[in-house]
Amino acid sequence: METQKIGYLGPKGTFTKMAVDSLFDGGEFVSFDTIPACLDAVEAGEIDTGVVPLENAIEGSVHLTIDYLIHQVNQAIIAELTVPIRQHLLTHPDYDDHDITEIHSHSHAIAQCHQYLHKHYPEAAIHYTASTGRAAEIVREKGVHAAAIGNHLAAEMNGLNILEGNIHDYDNNHTRFAVVQKEPKTLKVKDQPVKKHKTTVMVTLPQDYVGALHQVLAAFAWRKMNLSKIESRPMKTGLGNYFFLVDVDQPYDQVLFPGVQQELEALGCRLKVLGTYPSYEIETFSPVMK
């Protein structure tokens, strides 16, 4: 079998890289600085598969990923992986009780640790980075007065110390990662149990009229199709114009889903399948205790 190129939001030491390492059984891994760069590489055929963050239990959806998949590229979600997120405060190897004047990390990581930062480092300047892995690189470059928020892998890869572990505000901190492809290829994954199968669809309404969303949901409800998530996002065509992303907890079939599509089209709606896929879940990574 030809070695697949798998892209991820890098650099090394990001949670996305940890997700990739947990899911895939081999392959050539390629790091990208941003989510759009990774998805663009999938679209251009430079890599076979992309792995990008989709949703965090604390901060909600990663809108950049969703909007890019909808508006910029034509790719299918072919798997998802949920992993636990453990955020740690990382410092330079020469740190010795110096004053920390600046803290670097991805905006979601900063938000996940908001109360901790407010309590312990209210005066520190916050700097947002493209990823937690990049934040760790910056601290290695800047020295003892800088700190990063990231995982244990970022600390190991950059020779940083974990000054304090598990600084996230809520214990149940998980992130879902989407695995996407432009051309369907067989995934060579590790022996991870499939938690369930899901189908994600995009529904657009013809106009904003009374009861429109109720009618959309009813098309799924009377068929006893369980919806685990529904979210509205702007169409970017003007105020008040939205589409809905709907996660259905079952694989696509040739009876129920076509029936839903026909019913919605009769209402003037449009349904597009963004992917039908297995959902994997990692129970734990290497723990770091306070």
PDB file of C-alpha atoms in Angstrom:
ATOM      1  CA  MET A   1       0.000   0.000   0.000  1.00  0.00           C
ATOM      2  CA  GLU A   2       1.259   3.464  -0.913  1.00  0.00           C
ATOM      3  CA  THR A   3       2.316   5.548   2.077  1.00  0.00           C
ATOM      4  CA  GLN A   4      -0.260   8.211   2.777  1.00  0.00           C
ATOM      5  CA  LYS A   5       0.672  11.804   3.508  1.00  0.00           C
ATOM      6  CA  ILE A   6      -1.208  13.032   6.562  1.00  0.00           C
ATOM      7  CA  GLY A   7      -1.222  16.736   7.345  1.00  0.00           C
ATOM      8  CA  TYR A   8      -1.950  18.282  10.728  1.00  0.00           C
ATOM      9  CA  LEU A   9      -1.959  21.587  12.546  1.00  0.00           C
ATOM     10  CA  GLY A  10       1.613  21.808  13.792  1.00  0.00           C
ATOM     11  CA  PRO A  11       4.346  22.170  14.679  1.00  0.00           C
ATOM     12  CA  LYS A  12       5.241  19.061  16.655  1.00  0.00           C
ATOM     13  CA  GLY A  13       3.855  19.184  20.140  1.00  0.00           C
ATOM     14  CA  THR A  14       0.308  20.271  19.297  1.00  0.00           C
ATOM     15  CA  PHE A  15      -2.750  18.368  20.451  1.00  0.00           C
ATOM     16  CA  THR A  16      -3.487  17.732  16.778  1.00  0.00           C
ATOM     17  CA  LYS A  17      -0.176  15.894  16.455  1.00  0.00           C
ATOM     18  CA  MET A  18      -1.017  13.861  19.542  1.00  0.00           C
ATOM     19  CA  ALA A  19      -4.362  12.967  17.948  1.00  0.00           C
ATOM     20  CA  VAL A  20      -2.620  11.936  14.715  1.00  0.00           C
ATOM     21  CA  ASP A  21      -0.151   9.749  16.613  1.00  0.00           C
ATOM     22  CA  SER A  22      -3.010   8.103  18.513  1.00  0.00           C
ATOM     23  CA  LEU A  23      -5.139   7.322  15.455  1.00  0.00           C
ATOM     24  CA  PHE A  24      -2.916   6.482  12.493  1.00  0.00           C
ATOM     25  CA  ASP A  25      -0.885   3.339  12.079  1.00  0.00           C
ATOM     26  CA  GLY A  26       1.958   4.696   9.985  1.00  0.00           C
ATOM     27  CA  GLY A  27       2.137   7.257   7.225  1.00  0.00           C
ATOM     28  CA  GLU A  28       4.133  10.354   6.358  1.00  0.00           C
ATOM     29  CA  PHE A  29       3.173  13.175   8.700  1.00  0.00           C
ATOM     30  CA  VAL A  30       3.367  16.766   7.439  1.00  0.00           C
ATOM     31  CA  SER A  31       3.118  19.775   9.745  1.00  0.00           C
ATOM     32  CA  PHE A  32       1.283  22.986   8.778  1.00  0.00           C
ATOM     33  CA  ASP A  33       1.332  26.311  10.586  1.00  0.00           C
ATOM     34  CA  THR A  34      -2.391  27.027  10.236  1.00  0.00           C
ATOM     35  CA  ILE A  35      -5.704  25.245   9.688  1.00  0.00           C
ATOM     36  CA  PRO A  36      -6.262  26.861   6.253  1.00  0.00           C
ATOM     37  CA  ALA A  37      -2.771  25.823   5.116  1.00  0.00           C
ATOM     38  CA  CYS A  38      -3.503  22.202   6.037  1.00  0.00           C
ATOM     39  CA  LEU A  39      -6.888  22.177   4.293  1.00  0.00           C
ATOM     40  CA  ASP A  40      -5.473  23.944   1.228  1.00  0.00           C
ATOM     41  CA  ALA A  41      -2.829  21.212   0.952  1.00  0.00           C
ATOM     42  CA  VAL A  42      -5.569  18.556   0.968  1.00  0.00           C
ATOM     43  CA  GLU A  43      -7.461  20.472  -1.703  1.00  0.00           C
ATOM     44  CA  ALA A  44      -4.370  20.796  -3.893  1.00  0.00           C
ATOM     45  CA  GLY A  45      -3.544  17.095  -3.576  1.00  0.00           C
ATOM     46  CA  GLU A  46      -0.246  17.787  -1.811  1.00  0.00           C
ATOM     47  CA  ILE A  47      -1.358  15.492   1.027  1.00  0.00           C
ATOM     48  CA  ASP A  48      -3.958  12.731   1.143  1.00  0.00           C
ATOM     49  CA  THR A  49      -5.507  13.430   4.537  1.00  0.00           C
ATOM     50  CA  GLY A  50      -5.838  16.423   6.837  1.00  0.00           C
ATOM     51  CA  VAL A  51      -6.465  16.458  10.589  1.00  0.00           C
ATOM     52  CA  VAL A  52      -7.783  19.696  12.112  1.00  0.00           C
ATOM     53  CA  PRO A  53      -9.538  20.645  15.378  1.00  0.00           C
ATOM     54  CA  LEU A  54     -13.311  20.827  15.074  1.00  0.00           C
ATOM     55  CA  GLU A  55     -14.793  21.416  18.522  1.00  0.00           C
ATOM     56  CA  ASN A  56     -13.708  21.869  22.139  1.00  0.00           C
ATOM     57  CA  ALA A  57     -15.905  20.930  25.095  1.00  0.00           C
ATOM     58  CA  ILE A  58     -15.214  24.266  26.821  1.00  0.00           C
ATOM     59  CA  GLU A  59     -14.837  26.759  23.977  1.00  0.00           C
ATOM     60  CA  GLY A  60     -17.230  25.198  21.463  1.00  0.00           C
ATOM     61  CA  SER A  61     -16.744  24.894  17.725  1.00  0.00           C
ATOM     62  CA  VAL A  62     -13.556  25.914  15.951  1.00  0.00           C
ATOM     63  CA  HIS A  63     -15.261  28.273  13.548  1.00  0.00           C
ATOM     64  CA  LEU A  64     -12.223  28.658  11.315  1.00  0.00           C
ATOM     65  CA  THR A  65     -12.329  24.934  10.526  1.00  0.00           C
ATOM     66  CA  ILE A  66     -16.082  24.860   9.909  1.00  0.00           C
ATOM     67  CA  ASP A  67     -16.162  27.967   7.741  1.00  0.00           C
ATOM     68  CA  TYR A  68     -13.169  26.867   5.693  1.00  0.00           C
ATOM     69  CA  LEU A  69     -14.705  23.452   5.020  1.00  0.00           C
ATOM     70  CA  ILE A  70     -17.966  25.078   3.960  1.00  0.00           C
ATOM     71  CA  HIS A  71     -16.811  28.119   2.000  1.00  0.00           C
ATOM     72  CA  GLN A  72     -13.285  27.457   0.754  1.00  0.00           C
ATOM     73  CA  VAL A  73     -12.706  23.768  -0.010  1.00  0.00           C
ATOM     74  CA  ASN A  74     -14.633  20.714  -1.170  1.00  0.00           C
ATOM     75  CA  GLN A  75     -13.681  17.912   1.215  1.00  0.00           C
ATOM     76  CA  ALA A  76     -15.424  15.153   3.136  1.00  0.00           C
ATOM     77  CA  ILE A  77     -15.135  14.305   6.815  1.00  0.00           C
ATOM     78  CA  ILE A  78     -14.146  10.650   6.814  1.00  0.00           C
ATOM     79  CA  ALA A  79     -13.467  10.151  10.560  1.00  0.00           C
ATOM     80  CA  GLU A  80     -13.398  12.046  13.831  1.00  0.00           C
ATOM     81  CA  LEU A  81     -11.322  11.572  16.952  1.00  0.00           C
ATOM     82  CA  THR A  82     -12.076  12.909  20.435  1.00  0.00           C
ATOM     83  CA  VAL A  83      -9.135  13.284  22.803  1.00  0.00           C
ATOM     84  CA  PRO A  84      -8.716  14.608  26.358  1.00  0.00           C
ATOM     85  CA  ILE A  85      -7.032  17.996  26.618  1.00  0.00           C
ATOM     86  CA  ARG A  86      -4.580  18.588  29.448  1.00  0.00           C
ATOM     87  CA  GLN A  87      -3.124  22.087  29.494  1.00  0.00           C
ATOM     88  CA  HIS A  88       0.100  22.797  31.386  1.00  0.00           C
ATOM     89  CA  LEU A  89       2.141  25.919  32.100  1.00  0.00           C
ATOM     90  CA  LEU A  90       5.486  25.502  30.341  1.00  0.00           C
ATOM     91  CA  THR A  91       8.640  27.471  31.128  1.00  0.00           C
ATOM     92  CA  HIS A  92      12.185  27.809  29.781  1.00  0.00           C
ATOM     93  CA  PRO A  93      14.705  25.211  31.021  1.00  0.00           C
ATOM     94  CA  ASP A  94      16.669  28.003  32.764  1.00  0.00           C
ATOM     95  CA  TYR A  95      13.596  29.281  34.611  1.00  0.00           C
ATOM     96  CA  ASP A  96      14.202  29.630  38.363  1.00  0.00           C
ATOM     97  CA  ASP A  97      11.354  31.496  40.007  1.00  0.00           C
ATOM     98  CA  HIS A  98      11.675  34.448  37.627  1.00  0.00           C
ATOM     99  CA  ASP A  99       8.783  36.827  37.074  1.00  0.00           C
ATOM    100  CA  ILE A 100       6.651  35.615  34.159  1.00  0.00           C
ATOM    101  CA  THR A 101       5.706  38.705  32.200  1.00  0.00           C
ATOM    102  CA  GLU A 102       4.225  37.139  29.064  1.00  0.00           C
ATOM    103  CA  ILE A 103       2.232  34.008  28.291  1.00  0.00           C
ATOM    104  CA  HIS A 104       1.881  32.530  24.812  1.00  0.00           C
ATOM    105  CA  SER A 105      -0.635  30.054  23.403  1.00  0.00           C
ATOM    106  CA  HIS A 106      -3.492  29.445  20.994  1.00  0.00           C
ATOM    107  CA  SER A 107      -6.615  31.501  21.718  1.00  0.00           C
ATOM    108  CA  HIS A 108      -8.624  28.392  22.664  1.00  0.00           C
ATOM    109  CA  ALA A 109      -5.949  27.245  25.108  1.00  0.00           C
ATOM    110  CA  ILE A 110      -5.834  30.697  26.711  1.00  0.00           C
ATOM    111  CA  ALA A 111      -9.623  30.665  27.083  1.00  0.00           C
ATOM    112  CA  GLN A 112      -9.570  27.162  28.587  1.00  0.00           C
ATOM    113  CA  CYS A 113      -7.259  28.452  31.327  1.00  0.00           C
ATOM    114  CA  HIS A 114      -8.846  31.860  31.846  1.00  0.00           C
ATOM    115  CA  GLN A 115      -9.556  31.538  35.580  1.00  0.00           C
ATOM    116  CA  TYR A 116      -6.106  30.154  36.315  1.00  0.00           C
ATOM    117  CA  LEU A 117      -4.422  33.029  34.470  1.00  0.00           C
ATOM    118  CA  HIS A 118      -6.689  35.591  36.101  1.00  0.00           C
ATOM    119  CA  LYS A 119      -5.791  34.266  39.556  1.00  0.00           C
ATOM    120  CA  HIS A 120      -2.073  33.591  39.177  1.00  0.00           C
ATOM    121  CA  TYR A 121      -0.828  35.880  36.359  1.00  0.00           C
ATOM    122  CA  PRO A 122      -3.200  38.851  36.127  1.00  0.00           C
ATOM    123  CA  GLU A 123      -0.415  41.220  35.041  1.00  0.00           C
ATOM    124  CA  ALA A 124       1.167  38.990  32.386  1.00  0.00           C
ATOM    125  CA  ALA A 125       0.793  40.030  28.751  1.00  0.00           C
ATOM    126  CA  ILE A 126      -1.136  37.443  26.722  1.00  0.00           C
ATOM    127  CA  HIS A 127       0.136  36.626  23.241  1.00  0.00           C
ATOM    128  CA  TYR A 128      -1.924  34.490  20.856  1.00  0.00           C
ATOM    129  CA  THR A 129      -0.199  31.991  18.590  1.00  0.00           C
ATOM    130  CA  ALA A 130      -1.280  29.742  15.721  1.00  0.00           C
ATOM    131  CA  SER A 131      -0.932  26.651  17.919  1.00  0.00           C
ATOM    132  CA  THR A 132       0.177  25.502  21.355  1.00  0.00           C
ATOM    133  CA  GLY A 133       3.202  23.879  19.726  1.00  0.00           C
ATOM    134  CA  ARG A 134       4.283  27.207  18.259  1.00  0.00           C
ATOM    135  CA  ALA A 135       3.848  28.820  21.683  1.00  0.00           C
ATOM    136  CA  ALA A 136       6.322  26.340  23.151  1.00  0.00           C
ATOM    137  CA  GLU A 137       8.838  27.175  20.419  1.00  0.00           C
ATOM    138  CA  ILE A 138       8.505  30.882  21.200  1.00  0.00           C
ATOM    139  CA  VAL A 139       9.178  30.350  24.911  1.00  0.00           C
ATOM    140  CA  ARG A 140      12.302  28.367  24.072  1.00  0.00           C
ATOM    141  CA  GLU A 141      13.473  31.334  21.992  1.00  0.00           C
ATOM    142  CA  LYS A 142      12.464  34.153  24.338  1.00  0.00           C
ATOM    143  CA  GLY A 143      13.803  32.940  27.681  1.00  0.00           C
ATOM    144  CA  VAL A 144      12.926  32.802  31.354  1.00  0.00           C
ATOM    145  CA  HIS A 145      10.305  35.568  31.551  1.00  0.00           C
ATOM    146  CA  ALA A 146       7.996  33.907  29.024  1.00  0.00           C
ATOM    147  CA  ALA A 147       5.690  30.925  29.529  1.00  0.00           C
ATOM    148  CA  ALA A 148       3.485  28.872  27.254  1.00  0.00           C
ATOM    149  CA  ILE A 149       0.286  26.905  27.688  1.00  0.00           C
ATOM    150  CA  GLY A 150       0.540  23.516  26.041  1.00  0.00           C
ATOM    151  CA  ASN A 151       0.750  19.759  26.522  1.00  0.00           C
ATOM    152  CA  HIS A 152       3.478  17.454  27.819  1.00  0.00           C
ATOM    153  CA  LEU A 153       4.575  16.625  24.256  1.00  0.00           C
ATOM    154  CA  ALA A 154       5.226  20.316  23.512  1.00  0.00           C
ATOM    155  CA  ALA A 155       7.352  20.478  26.652  1.00  0.00           C
ATOM    156  CA  GLU A 156       9.340  17.385  25.686  1.00  0.00           C
ATOM    157  CA  MET A 157       9.870  18.442  22.067  1.00  0.00           C
ATOM    158  CA  ASN A 158      11.160  21.898  23.050  1.00  0.00           C
ATOM    159  CA  GLY A 159      13.062  21.043  26.226  1.00  0.00           C
ATOM    160  CA  LEU A 160      10.705  23.046  28.433  1.00  0.00           C
ATOM    161  CA  ASN A 161       9.738  22.433  32.039  1.00  0.00           C
ATOM    162  CA  ILE A 162       6.165  21.908  33.227  1.00  0.00           C
ATOM    163  CA  LEU A 163       5.926  24.528  35.960  1.00  0.00           C
ATOM    164  CA  GLU A 164       2.360  23.515  36.808  1.00  0.00           C
ATOM    165  CA  GLY A 165       0.236  20.769  35.322  1.00  0.00           C
ATOM    166  CA  ASN A 166      -3.458  20.591  34.497  1.00  0.00           C
ATOM    167  CA  ILE A 167      -4.184  24.314  34.680  1.00  0.00           C
ATOM    168  CA  HIS A 168      -7.360  24.166  32.570  1.00  0.00           C
ATOM    169  CA  ASP A 169     -10.430  25.527  34.373  1.00  0.00           C
ATOM    170  CA  TYR A 170     -12.636  22.454  33.841  1.00  0.00           C
ATOM    171  CA  ASP A 171     -11.652  18.806  34.139  1.00  0.00           C
ATOM    172  CA  ASN A 172     -13.897  17.526  31.344  1.00  0.00           C
ATOM    173  CA  ASN A 173     -11.863  19.187  28.618  1.00  0.00           C
ATOM    174  CA  HIS A 174     -11.960  17.322  25.297  1.00  0.00           C
ATOM    175  CA  THR A 175     -11.452  18.276  21.670  1.00  0.00           C
ATOM    176  CA  ARG A 176     -12.913  16.671  18.557  1.00  0.00           C
ATOM    177  CA  PHE A 177     -10.660  16.493  15.525  1.00  0.00           C
ATOM    178  CA  ALA A 178     -11.953  16.063  11.983  1.00  0.00           C
ATOM    179  CA  VAL A 179     -10.138  13.808   9.529  1.00  0.00           C
ATOM    180  CA  VAL A 180     -10.800  15.053   5.992  1.00  0.00           C
ATOM    181  CA  GLN A 181     -10.012  13.946   2.461  1.00  0.00           C
ATOM    182  CA  LYS A 182     -10.721  15.258  -1.006  1.00  0.00           C
ATOM    183  CA  GLU A 183     -10.421  11.872  -2.731  1.00  0.00           C
ATOM    184  CA  PRO A 184     -11.564   8.850  -0.667  1.00  0.00           C
ATOM    185  CA  LYS A 185      -8.676   6.653   0.428  1.00  0.00           C
ATOM    186  CA  THR A 186      -8.498   3.785   2.893  1.00  0.00           C
ATOM    187  CA  LEU A 187      -7.370   4.892   6.326  1.00  0.00           C
ATOM    188  CA  LYS A 188      -4.811   2.740   8.076  1.00  0.00           C
ATOM    189  CA  VAL A 189      -5.683   3.304  11.721  1.00  0.00           C
ATOM    190  CA  LYS A 190      -4.559   1.742  14.961  1.00  0.00           C
ATOM    191  CA  ASP A 191      -6.782  -0.683  16.832  1.00  0.00           C
ATOM    192  CA  GLN A 192      -9.019   1.994  18.291  1.00  0.00           C
ATOM    193  CA  PRO A 193     -12.632   1.089  19.136  1.00  0.00           C
ATOM    194  CA  VAL A 194     -15.307   2.890  17.131  1.00  0.00           C
ATOM    195  CA  LYS A 195     -17.567   4.656  19.628  1.00  0.00           C
ATOM    196  CA  LYS A 196     -20.336   5.224  17.078  1.00  0.00           C
ATOM    197  CA  HIS A 197     -20.989   6.209  13.483  1.00  0.00           C
ATOM    198  CA  LYS A 198     -22.124   9.700  12.546  1.00  0.00           C
ATOM    199  CA  THR A 199     -23.246  11.676   9.545  1.00  0.00           C
ATOM    200  CA  THR A 200     -22.798  15.445   9.309  1.00  0.00           C
ATOM    201  CA  VAL A 201     -25.080  17.416   7.002  1.00  0.00           C
ATOM    202  CA  MET A 202     -25.425  21.052   6.051  1.00  0.00           C
ATOM    203  CA  VAL A 203     -28.950  22.448   5.737  1.00  0.00           C
ATOM    204  CA  THR A 204     -29.741  25.811   4.180  1.00  0.00           C
ATOM    205  CA  LEU A 205     -33.150  27.466   4.385  1.00  0.00           C
ATOM    206  CA  PRO A 206     -34.732  29.285   1.449  1.00  0.00           C
ATOM    207  CA  GLN A 207     -35.675  32.218   3.662  1.00  0.00           C
ATOM    208  CA  ASP A 208     -36.295  33.098   7.284  1.00  0.00           C
ATOM    209  CA  TYR A 209     -39.913  32.191   7.888  1.00  0.00           C
ATOM    210  CA  VAL A 210     -41.917  31.142  10.942  1.00  0.00           C
ATOM    211  CA  GLY A 211     -41.426  27.489  11.831  1.00  0.00           C
ATOM    212  CA  ALA A 212     -38.679  26.799   9.282  1.00  0.00           C
ATOM    213  CA  LEU A 213     -36.218  25.276  11.729  1.00  0.00           C
ATOM    214  CA  HIS A 214     -38.997  23.285  13.408  1.00  0.00           C
ATOM    215  CA  GLN A 215     -39.927  21.737  10.063  1.00  0.00           C
ATOM    216  CA  VAL A 216     -36.285  20.850   9.387  1.00  0.00           C
ATOM    217  CA  LEU A 217     -35.886  19.138  12.742  1.00  0.00           C
ATOM    218  CA  ALA A 218     -39.226  17.364  12.377  1.00  0.00           C
ATOM    219  CA  ALA A 219     -37.969  15.665   9.196  1.00  0.00           C
ATOM    220  CA  PHE A 220     -35.370  13.898  11.344  1.00  0.00           C
ATOM    221  CA  ALA A 221     -37.498  13.494  14.471  1.00  0.00           C
ATOM    222  CA  TRP A 222     -40.419  11.499  13.080  1.00  0.00           C
ATOM    223  CA  ARG A 223     -37.896   9.101  11.505  1.00  0.00           C
ATOM    224  CA  LYS A 224     -36.380   8.641  14.995  1.00  0.00           C
ATOM    225  CA  MET A 225     -32.964   9.903  13.843  1.00  0.00           C
ATOM    226  CA  ASN A 226     -31.045  11.183  16.864  1.00  0.00           C
ATOM    227  CA  LEU A 227     -29.304  14.544  16.442  1.00  0.00           C
ATOM    228  CA  SER A 228     -26.282  15.017  18.713  1.00  0.00           C
ATOM    229  CA  LYS A 229     -25.553  18.575  17.601  1.00  0.00           C
ATOM    230  CA  ILE A 230     -27.105  21.416  15.642  1.00  0.00           C
ATOM    231  CA  GLU A 231     -25.326  24.709  15.046  1.00  0.00           C
ATOM    232  CA  SER A 232     -26.024  27.776  12.943  1.00  0.00           C
ATOM    233  CA  ARG A 233     -23.311  29.607  11.029  1.00  0.00           C
ATOM    234  CA  PRO A 234     -23.570  32.699   8.802  1.00  0.00           C
ATOM    235  CA  MET A 235     -23.750  32.137   5.050  1.00  0.00           C
ATOM    236  CA  LYS A 236     -21.582  35.255   4.600  1.00  0.00           C
ATOM    237  CA  THR A 237     -24.100  36.583   2.093  1.00  0.00           C
ATOM    238  CA  GLY A 238     -25.703  39.152   4.383  1.00  0.00           C
ATOM    239  CA  LEU A 239     -27.110  39.630   7.880  1.00  0.00           C
ATOM    240  CA  GLY A 240     -29.727  37.067   8.846  1.00  0.00           C
ATOM    241  CA  ASN A 241     -28.614  34.432   6.315  1.00  0.00           C
ATOM    242  CA  TYR A 242     -27.541  31.200   8.033  1.00  0.00           C
ATOM    243  CA  PHE A 243     -26.924  27.549   7.363  1.00  0.00           C
ATOM    244  CA  PHE A 244     -27.240  24.767   9.916  1.00  0.00           C
ATOM    245  CA  LEU A 245     -24.752  22.020  10.652  1.00  0.00           C
ATOM    246  CA  VAL A 246     -26.423  18.880  11.953  1.00  0.00           C
ATOM    247  CA  ASP A 247     -24.700  15.791  13.401  1.00  0.00           C
ATOM    248  CA  VAL A 248     -26.828  12.647  13.093  1.00  0.00           C
ATOM    249  CA  ASP A 249     -25.849   9.673  15.223  1.00  0.00           C
ATOM    250  CA  GLN A 250     -26.001   7.025  12.514  1.00  0.00           C
ATOM    251  CA  PRO A 251     -24.280   6.201   9.226  1.00  0.00           C
ATOM    252  CA  TYR A 252     -25.733   7.363   5.930  1.00  0.00           C
ATOM    253  CA  ASP A 253     -28.221   4.926   4.443  1.00  0.00           C
ATOM    254  CA  GLN A 254     -30.296   4.710   1.262  1.00  0.00           C
ATOM    255  CA  VAL A 255     -33.691   5.027   2.960  1.00  0.00           C
ATOM    256  CA  LEU A 256     -33.840   7.536   5.828  1.00  0.00           C
ATOM    257  CA  PHE A 257     -31.403  10.165   4.573  1.00  0.00           C
ATOM    258  CA  PRO A 258     -32.818  10.348   1.021  1.00  0.00           C
ATOM    259  CA  GLY A 259     -36.260  10.641   2.631  1.00  0.00           C
ATOM    260  CA  VAL A 260     -35.091  13.574   4.757  1.00  0.00           C
ATOM    261  CA  GLN A 261     -33.529  15.223   1.715  1.00  0.00           C
ATOM    262  CA  GLN A 262     -36.694  14.900  -0.358  1.00  0.00           C
ATOM    263  CA  GLU A 263     -38.825  16.281   2.463  1.00  0.00           C
ATOM    264  CA  LEU A 264     -36.531  19.254   2.990  1.00  0.00           C
ATOM    265  CA  GLU A 265     -36.289  19.984  -0.727  1.00  0.00           C
ATOM    266  CA  ALA A 266     -40.086  20.063  -0.844  1.00  0.00           C
ATOM    267  CA  LEU A 267     -39.880  22.840   1.763  1.00  0.00           C
ATOM    268  CA  GLY A 268     -37.374  24.733  -0.366  1.00  0.00           C
ATOM    269  CA  CYS A 269     -34.373  23.743   1.763  1.00  0.00           C
ATOM    270  CA  ARG A 270     -31.094  22.255   0.577  1.00  0.00           C
ATOM    271  CA  LEU A 271     -29.230  19.391   2.269  1.00  0.00           C
ATOM    272  CA  LYS A 272     -25.587  18.522   1.642  1.00  0.00           C
ATOM    273  CA  VAL A 273     -23.815  15.563   3.230  1.00  0.00           C
ATOM    274  CA  LEU A 274     -20.409  16.653   4.573  1.00  0.00           C
ATOM    275  CA  GLY A 275     -19.411  13.180   5.657  1.00  0.00           C
ATOM    276  CA  THR A 276     -20.486   9.856   7.111  1.00  0.00           C
ATOM    277  CA  TYR A 277     -17.797   8.403   9.302  1.00  0.00           C
ATOM    278  CA  PRO A 278     -16.667   6.446  12.368  1.00  0.00           C
ATOM    279  CA  SER A 279     -16.156   8.327  15.615  1.00  0.00           C
ATOM    280  CA  TYR A 280     -13.143   7.325  17.717  1.00  0.00           C
ATOM    281  CA  GLU A 281     -12.332   8.387  21.266  1.00  0.00           C
ATOM    282  CA  ILE A 282      -9.039   8.290  23.166  1.00  0.00           C
ATOM    283  CA  GLU A 283      -9.555   7.803  26.891  1.00  0.00           C
ATOM    284  CA  THR A 284      -6.300   9.212  28.218  1.00  0.00           C
ATOM    285  CA  PHE A 285      -2.848  10.548  27.405  1.00  0.00           C
ATOM    286  CA  SER A 286       0.133  10.530  29.723  1.00  0.00           C
ATOM    287  CA  PRO A 287      -1.119  12.324  32.843  1.00  0.00           C
ATOM    288  CA  VAL A 288       0.600  15.222  34.538  1.00  0.00           C
ATOM    289  CA  MET A 289      -0.558  15.854  38.078  1.00  0.00           C
ATOM    290  CA  LYS A 290      -0.464  19.139  39.955  1.00  0.00           C
TER     291      LYS A 290
END
